[in-house]
Amino acid sequence: LPGQNSQEAVVSTQSTGYKNCDILAAWCRLAIKVRHKPIVPVALDFVTRQGRMKYVRPIYRDLFAWPEQSARAVNAFNEKKQFYMGICRSMVTKDLQSILVSQERMG
C-alpha cells in the first residue's frame, strides 16, 4: 500500500463495502500492518459486528500491537466484549494481556 494509491484503495474499499469477510479481514490486517490510519475505523467496525474468532482475534492483536491505536482498540473491545462468544472473549483478553506484558518489558 505505498503512497497515494493506498489511500485511494482504502477509500475504494470503504465505498464499495466488501461483503466477503475473508477479503475484508485480510485487507484490514494488511492496512494495519503498514499503519494506514484510515483503516482503523473500518477494522473496528468489522470486529464489533463480526463475532467469529477467525477474524476478530487477529485484527484485535494487530491493533493492540499498534501503539497509536492500542487504546482505541482496547476501548472498542471492552465496549463490545459481551457480544463475543466466551472463548473468543477469553482469547482476545489473553492476547491483550500478553501484548501489555511484552510492552512493559520493552519499555
PDB file of N, CA and C in Angstrom:
ATOM      1  N   LEU A   1       0.817  -1.195   0.000  1.00  0.00           N
ATOM      2  CA  LEU A   1       0.000   0.000   0.000  1.00  0.00           C
ATOM      3  C   LEU A   1       0.861   1.260   0.000  1.00  0.00           C
ATOM      4  N   PRO A   2       1.780   1.376  -0.900  1.00  0.00           N
ATOM      5  CA  PRO A   2       2.641   2.550  -0.891  1.00  0.00           C
ATOM      6  C   PRO A   2       1.938   3.800  -1.411  1.00  0.00           C
ATOM      7  N   GLY A   3       2.274   4.912  -0.774  1.00  0.00           N
ATOM      8  CA  GLY A   3       1.884   6.235  -1.267  1.00  0.00           C
ATOM      9  C   GLY A   3       0.404   6.481  -1.407  1.00  0.00           C
ATOM     10  N   GLN A   4       0.087   7.303  -2.355  1.00  0.00           N
ATOM     11  CA  GLN A   4      -1.278   7.758  -2.571  1.00  0.00           C
ATOM     12  C   GLN A   4      -2.214   6.620  -2.979  1.00  0.00           C
ATOM     13  N   ASN A   5      -1.699   5.620  -3.672  1.00  0.00           N
ATOM     14  CA  ASN A   5      -2.553   4.524  -4.112  1.00  0.00           C
ATOM     15  C   ASN A   5      -3.211   3.805  -2.940  1.00  0.00           C
ATOM     16  N   SER A   6      -2.515   3.721  -1.817  1.00  0.00           N
ATOM     17  CA  SER A   6      -3.100   3.044  -0.658  1.00  0.00           C
ATOM     18  C   SER A   6      -4.299   3.818  -0.136  1.00  0.00           C
ATOM     19  N   GLN A   7      -4.202   5.140  -0.125  1.00  0.00           N
ATOM     20  CA  GLN A   7      -5.328   5.945   0.334  1.00  0.00           C
ATOM     21  C   GLN A   7      -6.524   5.766  -0.592  1.00  0.00           C
ATOM     22  N   GLU A   8      -6.263   5.750  -1.889  1.00  0.00           N
ATOM     23  CA  GLU A   8      -7.336   5.547  -2.845  1.00  0.00           C
ATOM     24  C   GLU A   8      -7.947   4.162  -2.683  1.00  0.00           C
ATOM     25  N   ALA A   9      -7.110   3.168  -2.413  1.00  0.00           N
ATOM     26  CA  ALA A   9      -7.599   1.803  -2.244  1.00  0.00           C
ATOM     27  C   ALA A   9      -8.487   1.688  -1.009  1.00  0.00           C
ATOM     28  N   VAL A  10      -8.092   2.319   0.083  1.00  0.00           N
ATOM     29  CA  VAL A  10      -8.903   2.269   1.297  1.00  0.00           C
ATOM     30  C   VAL A  10     -10.228   2.958   1.074  1.00  0.00           C
ATOM     31  N   VAL A  11     -10.212   4.118   0.439  1.00  0.00           N
ATOM     32  CA  VAL A  11     -11.457   4.823   0.148  1.00  0.00           C
ATOM     33  C   VAL A  11     -12.335   3.957  -0.738  1.00  0.00           C
ATOM     34  N   SER A  12     -11.743   3.308  -1.730  1.00  0.00           N
ATOM     35  CA  SER A  12     -12.498   2.436  -2.616  1.00  0.00           C
ATOM     36  C   SER A  12     -13.095   1.268  -1.840  1.00  0.00           C
ATOM     37  N   THR A  13     -12.327   0.695  -0.938  1.00  0.00           N
ATOM     38  CA  THR A  13     -12.808  -0.413  -0.125  1.00  0.00           C
ATOM     39  C   THR A  13     -13.964   0.038   0.751  1.00  0.00           C
ATOM     40  N   GLN A  14     -13.839   1.212   1.348  1.00  0.00           N
ATOM     41  CA  GLN A  14     -14.902   1.718   2.220  1.00  0.00           C
ATOM     42  C   GLN A  14     -16.168   2.004   1.430  1.00  0.00           C
ATOM     43  N   SER A  15     -16.008   2.550   0.239  1.00  0.00           N
ATOM     44  CA  SER A  15     -17.186   2.939  -0.514  1.00  0.00           C
ATOM     45  C   SER A  15     -17.899   1.731  -1.126  1.00  0.00           C
ATOM     46  N   THR A  16     -17.145   0.702  -1.529  1.00  0.00           N
ATOM     47  CA  THR A  16     -17.794  -0.466  -2.107  1.00  0.00           C
ATOM     48  C   THR A  16     -18.277  -1.417  -1.034  1.00  0.00           C
ATOM     49  N   GLY A  17     -17.650  -1.385   0.132  1.00  0.00           N
ATOM     50  CA  GLY A  17     -18.091  -2.213   1.252  1.00  0.00           C
ATOM     51  C   GLY A  17     -18.029  -3.695   0.950  1.00  0.00           C
ATOM     52  N   TYR A  18     -16.852  -4.264   1.024  1.00  0.00           N
ATOM     53  CA  TYR A  18     -16.712  -5.698   0.790  1.00  0.00           C
ATOM     54  C   TYR A  18     -17.704  -6.480   1.623  1.00  0.00           C
ATOM     55  N   LYS A  19     -18.363  -7.429   1.013  1.00  0.00           N
ATOM     56  CA  LYS A  19     -19.287  -8.309   1.722  1.00  0.00           C
ATOM     57  C   LYS A  19     -18.567  -9.581   2.161  1.00  0.00           C
ATOM     58  N   ASN A  20     -17.484  -9.929   1.487  1.00  0.00           N
ATOM     59  CA  ASN A  20     -16.744 -11.139   1.808  1.00  0.00           C
ATOM     60  C   ASN A  20     -15.850 -10.880   3.013  1.00  0.00           C
ATOM     61  N   CYS A  21     -16.133 -11.561   4.103  1.00  0.00           N
ATOM     62  CA  CYS A  21     -15.400 -11.325   5.354  1.00  0.00           C
ATOM     63  C   CYS A  21     -13.925 -11.701   5.247  1.00  0.00           C
ATOM     64  N   ASP A  22     -13.613 -12.731   4.487  1.00  0.00           N
ATOM     65  CA  ASP A  22     -12.213 -13.131   4.338  1.00  0.00           C
ATOM     66  C   ASP A  22     -11.398 -12.033   3.658  1.00  0.00           C
ATOM     67  N   ILE A  23     -11.962 -11.438   2.635  1.00  0.00           N
ATOM     68  CA  ILE A  23     -11.267 -10.368   1.924  1.00  0.00           C
ATOM     69  C   ILE A  23     -11.139  -9.130   2.813  1.00  0.00           C
ATOM     70  N   LEU A  24     -12.216  -8.764   3.472  1.00  0.00           N
ATOM     71  CA  LEU A  24     -12.176  -7.580   4.330  1.00  0.00           C
ATOM     72  C   LEU A  24     -11.198  -7.766   5.483  1.00  0.00           C
ATOM     73  N   ALA A  25     -11.188  -8.942   6.105  1.00  0.00           N
ATOM     74  CA  ALA A  25     -10.258  -9.208   7.207  1.00  0.00           C
ATOM     75  C   ALA A  25      -8.812  -9.131   6.728  1.00  0.00           C
ATOM     76  N   ALA A  26      -8.529  -9.728   5.586  1.00  0.00           N
ATOM     77  CA  ALA A  26      -7.164  -9.691   5.046  1.00  0.00           C
ATOM     78  C   ALA A  26      -6.765  -8.260   4.707  1.00  0.00           C
ATOM     79  N   TRP A  27      -7.695  -7.513   4.131  1.00  0.00           N
ATOM     80  CA  TRP A  27      -7.423  -6.130   3.769  1.00  0.00           C
ATOM     81  C   TRP A  27      -7.149  -5.285   5.017  1.00  0.00           C
ATOM     82  N   CYS A  28      -7.954  -5.475   6.041  1.00  0.00           N
ATOM     83  CA  CYS A  28      -7.756  -4.731   7.293  1.00  0.00           C
ATOM     84  C   CYS A  28      -6.399  -5.057   7.905  1.00  0.00           C
ATOM     85  N   ARG A  29      -6.053  -6.329   7.948  1.00  0.00           N
ATOM     86  CA  ARG A  29      -4.782  -6.724   8.559  1.00  0.00           C
ATOM     87  C   ARG A  29      -3.597  -6.137   7.787  1.00  0.00           C
ATOM     88  N   LEU A  30      -3.674  -6.165   6.482  1.00  0.00           N
ATOM     89  CA  LEU A  30      -2.592  -5.604   5.669  1.00  0.00           C
ATOM     90  C   LEU A  30      -2.450  -4.107   5.924  1.00  0.00           C
ATOM     91  N   ALA A  31      -3.553  -3.396   5.928  1.00  0.00           N
ATOM     92  CA  ALA A  31      -3.508  -1.949   6.141  1.00  0.00           C
ATOM     93  C   ALA A  31      -3.035  -1.605   7.555  1.00  0.00           C
ATOM     94  N   ILE A  32      -3.427  -2.403   8.541  1.00  0.00           N
ATOM     95  CA  ILE A  32      -2.972  -2.163   9.919  1.00  0.00           C
ATOM     96  C   ILE A  32      -1.468  -2.378  10.009  1.00  0.00           C
ATOM     97  N   LYS A  33      -0.968  -3.408   9.365  1.00  0.00           N
ATOM     98  CA  LYS A  33       0.468  -3.709   9.434  1.00  0.00           C
ATOM     99  C   LYS A  33       1.330  -2.588   8.858  1.00  0.00           C
ATOM    100  N   VAL A  34       0.794  -1.849   7.877  1.00  0.00           N
ATOM    101  CA  VAL A  34       1.549  -0.727   7.317  1.00  0.00           C
ATOM    102  C   VAL A  34       1.148   0.593   7.970  1.00  0.00           C
ATOM    103  N   ARG A  35       0.368   0.488   9.053  1.00  0.00           N
ATOM    104  CA  ARG A  35      -0.024   1.640   9.875  1.00  0.00           C
ATOM    105  C   ARG A  35      -0.799   2.695   9.083  1.00  0.00           C
ATOM    106  N   HIS A  36      -1.747   2.201   8.308  1.00  0.00           N
ATOM    107  CA  HIS A  36      -2.589   3.081   7.491  1.00  0.00           C
ATOM    108  C   HIS A  36      -3.821   3.478   8.323  1.00  0.00           C
ATOM    109  N   LYS A  37      -3.781   4.668   8.903  1.00  0.00           N
ATOM    110  CA  LYS A  37      -4.786   5.112   9.874  1.00  0.00           C
ATOM    111  C   LYS A  37      -6.232   5.057   9.379  1.00  0.00           C
ATOM    112  N   PRO A  38      -6.521   5.363   8.114  1.00  0.00           N
ATOM    113  CA  PRO A  38      -7.923   5.335   7.692  1.00  0.00           C
ATOM    114  C   PRO A  38      -8.596   3.968   7.804  1.00  0.00           C
ATOM    115  N   ILE A  39      -7.824   2.898   7.931  1.00  0.00           N
ATOM    116  CA  ILE A  39      -8.442   1.574   8.041  1.00  0.00           C
ATOM    117  C   ILE A  39      -8.938   1.283   9.451  1.00  0.00           C
ATOM    118  N   VAL A  40      -8.465   2.014  10.446  1.00  0.00           N
ATOM    119  CA  VAL A  40      -8.801   1.701  11.842  1.00  0.00           C
ATOM    120  C   VAL A  40     -10.309   1.702  12.089  1.00  0.00           C
ATOM    121  N   PRO A  41     -11.051   2.741  11.702  1.00  0.00           N
ATOM    122  CA  PRO A  41     -12.499   2.687  11.940  1.00  0.00           C
ATOM    123  C   PRO A  41     -13.176   1.544  11.183  1.00  0.00           C
ATOM    124  N   VAL A  42     -12.681   1.234   9.994  1.00  0.00           N
ATOM    125  CA  VAL A  42     -13.239   0.129   9.211  1.00  0.00           C
ATOM    126  C   VAL A  42     -12.992  -1.188   9.946  1.00  0.00           C
ATOM    127  N   ALA A  43     -11.767  -1.381  10.423  1.00  0.00           N
ATOM    128  CA  ALA A  43     -11.415  -2.612  11.126  1.00  0.00           C
ATOM    129  C   ALA A  43     -12.207  -2.751  12.429  1.00  0.00           C
ATOM    130  N   LEU A  44     -12.329  -1.662  13.175  1.00  0.00           N
ATOM    131  CA  LEU A  44     -13.072  -1.725  14.432  1.00  0.00           C
ATOM    132  C   LEU A  44     -14.559  -1.980  14.191  1.00  0.00           C
ATOM    133  N   ASP A  45     -15.105  -1.373  13.166  1.00  0.00           N
ATOM    134  CA  ASP A  45     -16.496  -1.634  12.823  1.00  0.00           C
ATOM    135  C   ASP A  45     -16.683  -3.103  12.466  1.00  0.00           C
ATOM    136  N   PHE A  46     -15.758  -3.634  11.694  1.00  0.00           N
ATOM    137  CA  PHE A  46     -15.829  -5.040  11.277  1.00  0.00           C
ATOM    138  C   PHE A  46     -15.789  -5.972  12.484  1.00  0.00           C
ATOM    139  N   VAL A  47     -14.811  -5.799  13.371  1.00  0.00           N
ATOM    140  CA  VAL A  47     -14.690  -6.729  14.504  1.00  0.00           C
ATOM    141  C   VAL A  47     -15.788  -6.558  15.543  1.00  0.00           C
ATOM    142  N   THR A  48     -16.438  -5.400  15.563  1.00  0.00           N
ATOM    143  CA  THR A  48     -17.539  -5.240  16.505  1.00  0.00           C
ATOM    144  C   THR A  48     -18.874  -5.713  15.923  1.00  0.00           C
ATOM    145  N   ARG A  49     -18.883  -6.015  14.644  1.00  0.00           N
ATOM    146  CA  ARG A  49     -20.069  -6.599  14.011  1.00  0.00           C
ATOM    147  C   ARG A  49     -19.893  -8.087  13.744  1.00  0.00           C
ATOM    148  N   GLN A  50     -18.664  -8.511  13.547  1.00  0.00           N
ATOM    149  CA  GLN A  50     -18.346  -9.889  13.187  1.00  0.00           C
ATOM    150  C   GLN A  50     -17.827 -10.609  14.430  1.00  0.00           C
ATOM    151  N   GLY A  51     -18.507 -11.609  14.872  1.00  0.00           N
ATOM    152  CA  GLY A  51     -18.116 -12.273  16.106  1.00  0.00           C
ATOM    153  C   GLY A  51     -17.197 -13.467  15.949  1.00  0.00           C
ATOM    154  N   ARG A  52     -16.862 -13.835  14.729  1.00  0.00           N
ATOM    155  CA  ARG A  52     -16.034 -15.032  14.539  1.00  0.00           C
ATOM    156  C   ARG A  52     -14.600 -14.784  14.967  1.00  0.00           C
ATOM    157  N   MET A  53     -14.113 -15.668  15.812  1.00  0.00           N
ATOM    158  CA  MET A  53     -12.753 -15.533  16.316  1.00  0.00           C
ATOM    159  C   MET A  53     -11.741 -15.545  15.177  1.00  0.00           C
ATOM    160  N   LYS A  54     -12.041 -16.241  14.105  1.00  0.00           N
ATOM    161  CA  LYS A  54     -11.171 -16.306  12.931  1.00  0.00           C
ATOM    162  C   LYS A  54     -10.803 -14.904  12.423  1.00  0.00           C
ATOM    163  N   TYR A  55     -11.726 -13.973  12.539  1.00  0.00           N
ATOM    164  CA  TYR A  55     -11.494 -12.602  12.085  1.00  0.00           C
ATOM    165  C   TYR A  55     -11.146 -11.663  13.241  1.00  0.00           C
ATOM    166  N   VAL A  56     -11.862 -11.812  14.323  1.00  0.00           N
ATOM    167  CA  VAL A  56     -11.761 -10.877  15.443  1.00  0.00           C
ATOM    168  C   VAL A  56     -10.380 -10.904  16.095  1.00  0.00           C
ATOM    169  N   ARG A  57      -9.919 -12.091  16.426  1.00  0.00           N
ATOM    170  CA  ARG A  57      -8.678 -12.197  17.188  1.00  0.00           C
ATOM    171  C   ARG A  57      -7.466 -11.625  16.446  1.00  0.00           C
ATOM    172  N   PRO A  58      -7.221 -11.984  15.195  1.00  0.00           N
ATOM    173  CA  PRO A  58      -6.037 -11.418  14.523  1.00  0.00           C
ATOM    174  C   PRO A  58      -6.095  -9.904  14.346  1.00  0.00           C
ATOM    175  N   ILE A  59      -7.279  -9.373  14.068  1.00  0.00           N
ATOM    176  CA  ILE A  59      -7.392  -7.924  13.869  1.00  0.00           C
ATOM    177  C   ILE A  59      -7.168  -7.191  15.180  1.00  0.00           C
ATOM    178  N   TYR A  60      -7.771  -7.677  16.257  1.00  0.00           N
ATOM    179  CA  TYR A  60      -7.509  -7.052  17.557  1.00  0.00           C
ATOM    180  C   TYR A  60      -6.026  -7.166  17.925  1.00  0.00           C
ATOM    181  N   ARG A  61      -5.418  -8.323  17.703  1.00  0.00           N
ATOM    182  CA  ARG A  61      -3.983  -8.482  18.013  1.00  0.00           C
ATOM    183  C   ARG A  61      -3.158  -7.441  17.280  1.00  0.00           C
ATOM    184  N   ASP A  62      -3.451  -7.256  15.997  1.00  0.00           N
ATOM    185  CA  ASP A  62      -2.717  -6.258  15.201  1.00  0.00           C
ATOM    186  C   ASP A  62      -2.946  -4.850  15.744  1.00  0.00           C
ATOM    187  N   LEU A  63      -4.182  -4.537  16.098  1.00  0.00           N
ATOM    188  CA  LEU A  63      -4.482  -3.206  16.628  1.00  0.00           C
ATOM    189  C   LEU A  63      -3.876  -2.993  18.013  1.00  0.00           C
ATOM    190  N   PHE A  64      -3.910  -4.015  18.866  1.00  0.00           N
ATOM    191  CA  PHE A  64      -3.316  -3.898  20.198  1.00  0.00           C
ATOM    192  C   PHE A  64      -1.813  -3.639  20.096  1.00  0.00           C
ATOM    193  N   ALA A  65      -1.181  -4.185  19.081  1.00  0.00           N
ATOM    194  CA  ALA A  65       0.268  -4.035  18.910  1.00  0.00           C
ATOM    195  C   ALA A  65       0.660  -2.705  18.266  1.00  0.00           C
ATOM    196  N   TRP A  66      -0.300  -1.930  17.824  1.00  0.00           N
ATOM    197  CA  TRP A  66      -0.052  -0.626  17.201  1.00  0.00           C
ATOM    198  C   TRP A  66      -0.183   0.427  18.301  1.00  0.00           C
ATOM    199  N   PRO A  67       0.930   0.941  18.802  1.00  0.00           N
ATOM    200  CA  PRO A  67       0.885   1.847  19.962  1.00  0.00           C
ATOM    201  C   PRO A  67      -0.088   3.014  19.819  1.00  0.00           C
ATOM    202  N   GLU A  68      -0.172   3.614  18.648  1.00  0.00           N
ATOM    203  CA  GLU A  68      -1.055   4.763  18.461  1.00  0.00           C
ATOM    204  C   GLU A  68      -2.539   4.399  18.494  1.00  0.00           C
ATOM    205  N   GLN A  69      -2.864   3.136  18.233  1.00  0.00           N
ATOM    206  CA  GLN A  69      -4.268   2.733  18.141  1.00  0.00           C
ATOM    207  C   GLN A  69      -4.673   1.737  19.218  1.00  0.00           C
ATOM    208  N   SER A  70      -3.725   1.339  20.038  1.00  0.00           N
ATOM    209  CA  SER A  70      -3.979   0.317  21.046  1.00  0.00           C
ATOM    210  C   SER A  70      -5.112   0.705  21.995  1.00  0.00           C
ATOM    211  N   ALA A  71      -5.078   1.906  22.529  1.00  0.00           N
ATOM    212  CA  ALA A  71      -6.122   2.333  23.471  1.00  0.00           C
ATOM    213  C   ALA A  71      -7.497   2.343  22.807  1.00  0.00           C
ATOM    214  N   ARG A  72      -7.541   2.763  21.578  1.00  0.00           N
ATOM    215  CA  ARG A  72      -8.808   2.784  20.845  1.00  0.00           C
ATOM    216  C   ARG A  72      -9.354   1.364  20.666  1.00  0.00           C
ATOM    217  N   ALA A  73      -8.455   0.426  20.348  1.00  0.00           N
ATOM    218  CA  ALA A  73      -8.856  -0.972  20.182  1.00  0.00           C
ATOM    219  C   ALA A  73      -9.305  -1.576  21.510  1.00  0.00           C
ATOM    220  N   VAL A  74      -8.589  -1.268  22.571  1.00  0.00           N
ATOM    221  CA  VAL A  74      -8.963  -1.767  23.902  1.00  0.00           C
ATOM    222  C   VAL A  74     -10.344  -1.241  24.285  1.00  0.00           C
ATOM    223  N   ASN A  75     -10.592   0.028  24.055  1.00  0.00           N
ATOM    224  CA  ASN A  75     -11.901   0.608  24.367  1.00  0.00           C
ATOM    225  C   ASN A  75     -13.013  -0.064  23.565  1.00  0.00           C
ATOM    226  N   ALA A  76     -12.761  -0.280  22.283  1.00  0.00           N
ATOM    227  CA  ALA A  76     -13.766  -0.932  21.432  1.00  0.00           C
ATOM    228  C   ALA A  76     -14.041  -2.349  21.923  1.00  0.00           C
ATOM    229  N   PHE A  77     -12.973  -3.065  22.269  1.00  0.00           N
ATOM    230  CA  PHE A  77     -13.152  -4.425  22.768  1.00  0.00           C
ATOM    231  C   PHE A  77     -13.934  -4.420  24.077  1.00  0.00           C
ATOM    232  N   ASN A  78     -13.569  -3.559  24.999  1.00  0.00           N
ATOM    233  CA  ASN A  78     -14.257  -3.511  26.291  1.00  0.00           C
ATOM    234  C   ASN A  78     -15.730  -3.148  26.155  1.00  0.00           C
ATOM    235  N   GLU A  79     -16.046  -2.273  25.201  1.00  0.00           N
ATOM    236  CA  GLU A  79     -17.440  -1.889  24.985  1.00  0.00           C
ATOM    237  C   GLU A  79     -18.271  -3.034  24.411  1.00  0.00           C
ATOM    238  N   LYS A  80     -17.644  -3.883  23.592  1.00  0.00           N
ATOM    239  CA  LYS A  80     -18.390  -4.923  22.873  1.00  0.00           C
ATOM    240  C   LYS A  80     -18.081  -6.343  23.343  1.00  0.00           C
ATOM    241  N   LYS A  81     -17.269  -6.514  24.386  1.00  0.00           N
ATOM    242  CA  LYS A  81     -16.815  -7.863  24.726  1.00  0.00           C
ATOM    243  C   LYS A  81     -17.945  -8.820  25.083  1.00  0.00           C
ATOM    244  N   GLN A  82     -19.064  -8.326  25.564  1.00  0.00           N
ATOM    245  CA  GLN A  82     -20.186  -9.218  25.869  1.00  0.00           C
ATOM    246  C   GLN A  82     -20.846  -9.763  24.602  1.00  0.00           C
ATOM    247  N   PHE A  83     -20.591  -9.114  23.478  1.00  0.00           N
ATOM    248  CA  PHE A  83     -21.117  -9.554  22.182  1.00  0.00           C
ATOM    249  C   PHE A  83     -20.448 -10.851  21.729  1.00  0.00           C
ATOM    250  N   TYR A  84     -19.177 -11.032  22.076  1.00  0.00           N
ATOM    251  CA  TYR A  84     -18.403 -12.176  21.603  1.00  0.00           C
ATOM    252  C   TYR A  84     -18.713 -13.427  22.418  1.00  0.00           C
ATOM    253  N   MET A  85     -18.585 -14.581  21.778  1.00  0.00           N
ATOM    254  CA  MET A  85     -18.722 -15.848  22.489  1.00  0.00           C
ATOM    255  C   MET A  85     -17.598 -15.936  23.525  1.00  0.00           C
ATOM    256  N   GLY A  86     -17.830 -16.712  24.561  1.00  0.00           N
ATOM    257  CA  GLY A  86     -16.895 -16.812  25.673  1.00  0.00           C
ATOM    258  C   GLY A  86     -15.470 -17.135  25.279  1.00  0.00           C
ATOM    259  N   ILE A  87     -15.275 -18.092  24.390  1.00  0.00           N
ATOM    260  CA  ILE A  87     -13.910 -18.481  24.007  1.00  0.00           C
ATOM    261  C   ILE A  87     -13.213 -17.356  23.243  1.00  0.00           C
ATOM    262  N   CYS A  88     -13.947 -16.666  22.396  1.00  0.00           N
ATOM    263  CA  CYS A  88     -13.374 -15.538  21.654  1.00  0.00           C
ATOM    264  C   CYS A  88     -12.994 -14.423  22.620  1.00  0.00           C
ATOM    265  N   ARG A  89     -13.897 -14.094  23.508  1.00  0.00           N
ATOM    266  CA  ARG A  89     -13.647 -13.047  24.508  1.00  0.00           C
ATOM    267  C   ARG A  89     -12.413 -13.401  25.348  1.00  0.00           C
ATOM    268  N   SER A  90     -12.329 -14.647  25.758  1.00  0.00           N
ATOM    269  CA  SER A  90     -11.212 -15.109  26.583  1.00  0.00           C
ATOM    270  C   SER A  90      -9.886 -15.034  25.825  1.00  0.00           C
ATOM    271  N   MET A  91      -9.887 -15.459  24.584  1.00  0.00           N
ATOM    272  CA  MET A  91      -8.645 -15.468  23.799  1.00  0.00           C
ATOM    273  C   MET A  91      -8.172 -14.051  23.464  1.00  0.00           C
ATOM    274  N   VAL A  92      -9.092 -13.171  23.130  1.00  0.00           N
ATOM    275  CA  VAL A  92      -8.704 -11.783  22.848  1.00  0.00           C
ATOM    276  C   VAL A  92      -8.186 -11.123  24.122  1.00  0.00           C
ATOM    277  N   THR A  93      -8.787 -11.422  25.260  1.00  0.00           N
ATOM    278  CA  THR A  93      -8.304 -10.885  26.537  1.00  0.00           C
ATOM    279  C   THR A  93      -6.879 -11.377  26.814  1.00  0.00           C
ATOM    280  N   LYS A  94      -6.615 -12.643  26.556  1.00  0.00           N
ATOM    281  CA  LYS A  94      -5.264 -13.186  26.745  1.00  0.00           C
ATOM    282  C   LYS A  94      -4.270 -12.513  25.800  1.00  0.00           C
ATOM    283  N   ASP A  95      -4.678 -12.286  24.555  1.00  0.00           N
ATOM    284  CA  ASP A  95      -3.801 -11.590  23.604  1.00  0.00           C
ATOM    285  C   ASP A  95      -3.463 -10.198  24.109  1.00  0.00           C
ATOM    286  N   LEU A  96      -4.469  -9.492  24.600  1.00  0.00           N
ATOM    287  CA  LEU A  96      -4.261  -8.145  25.117  1.00  0.00           C
ATOM    288  C   LEU A  96      -3.300  -8.168  26.293  1.00  0.00           C
ATOM    289  N   GLN A  97      -3.503  -9.075  27.220  1.00  0.00           N
ATOM    290  CA  GLN A  97      -2.620  -9.176  28.383  1.00  0.00           C
ATOM    291  C   GLN A  97      -1.188  -9.504  27.968  1.00  0.00           C
ATOM    292  N   SER A  98      -1.038 -10.395  27.007  1.00  0.00           N
ATOM    293  CA  SER A  98       0.286 -10.778  26.521  1.00  0.00           C
ATOM    294  C   SER A  98       1.012  -9.596  25.885  1.00  0.00           C
ATOM    295  N   ILE A  99       0.298  -8.819  25.097  1.00  0.00           N
ATOM    296  CA  ILE A  99       0.892  -7.649  24.448  1.00  0.00           C
ATOM    297  C   ILE A  99       1.264  -6.604  25.493  1.00  0.00           C
ATOM    298  N   LEU A 100       0.410  -6.396  26.483  1.00  0.00           N
ATOM    299  CA  LEU A 100       0.715  -5.424  27.535  1.00  0.00           C
ATOM    300  C   LEU A 100       1.957  -5.839  28.326  1.00  0.00           C
ATOM    301  N   VAL A 101       2.093  -7.114  28.633  1.00  0.00           N
ATOM    302  CA  VAL A 101       3.264  -7.613  29.360  1.00  0.00           C
ATOM    303  C   VAL A 101       4.519  -7.414  28.525  1.00  0.00           C
ATOM    304  N   SER A 102       4.471  -7.739  27.245  1.00  0.00           N
ATOM    305  CA  SER A 102       5.657  -7.578  26.400  1.00  0.00           C
ATOM    306  C   SER A 102       6.019  -6.109  26.223  1.00  0.00           C
ATOM    307  N   GLN A 103       5.020  -5.216  26.175  1.00  0.00           N
ATOM    308  CA  GLN A 103       5.311  -3.793  26.071  1.00  0.00           C
ATOM    309  C   GLN A 103       5.932  -3.267  27.347  1.00  0.00           C
ATOM    310  N   GLU A 104       5.513  -3.773  28.499  1.00  0.00           N
ATOM    311  CA  GLU A 104       6.102  -3.368  29.779  1.00  0.00           C
ATOM    312  C   GLU A 104       7.564  -3.796  29.853  1.00  0.00           C
ATOM    313  N   ARG A 105       7.854  -4.977  29.365  1.00  0.00           N
ATOM    314  CA  ARG A 105       9.233  -5.476  29.382  1.00  0.00           C
ATOM    315  C   ARG A 105      10.147  -4.626  28.495  1.00  0.00           C
ATOM    316  N   MET A 106       9.586  -4.151  27.379  1.00  0.00           N
ATOM    317  CA  MET A 106      10.387  -3.377  26.430  1.00  0.00           C
ATOM    318  C   MET A 106      10.521  -1.923  26.881  1.00  0.00           C
ATOM    319  N   GLY A 107       9.537  -1.438  27.594  1.00  0.00           N
ATOM    320  CA  GLY A 107       9.519  -0.016  27.922  1.00  0.00           C
ATOM    321  C   GLY A 107       9.872   0.229  29.325  1.00  0.00           C
TER     322      GLY A 107
END
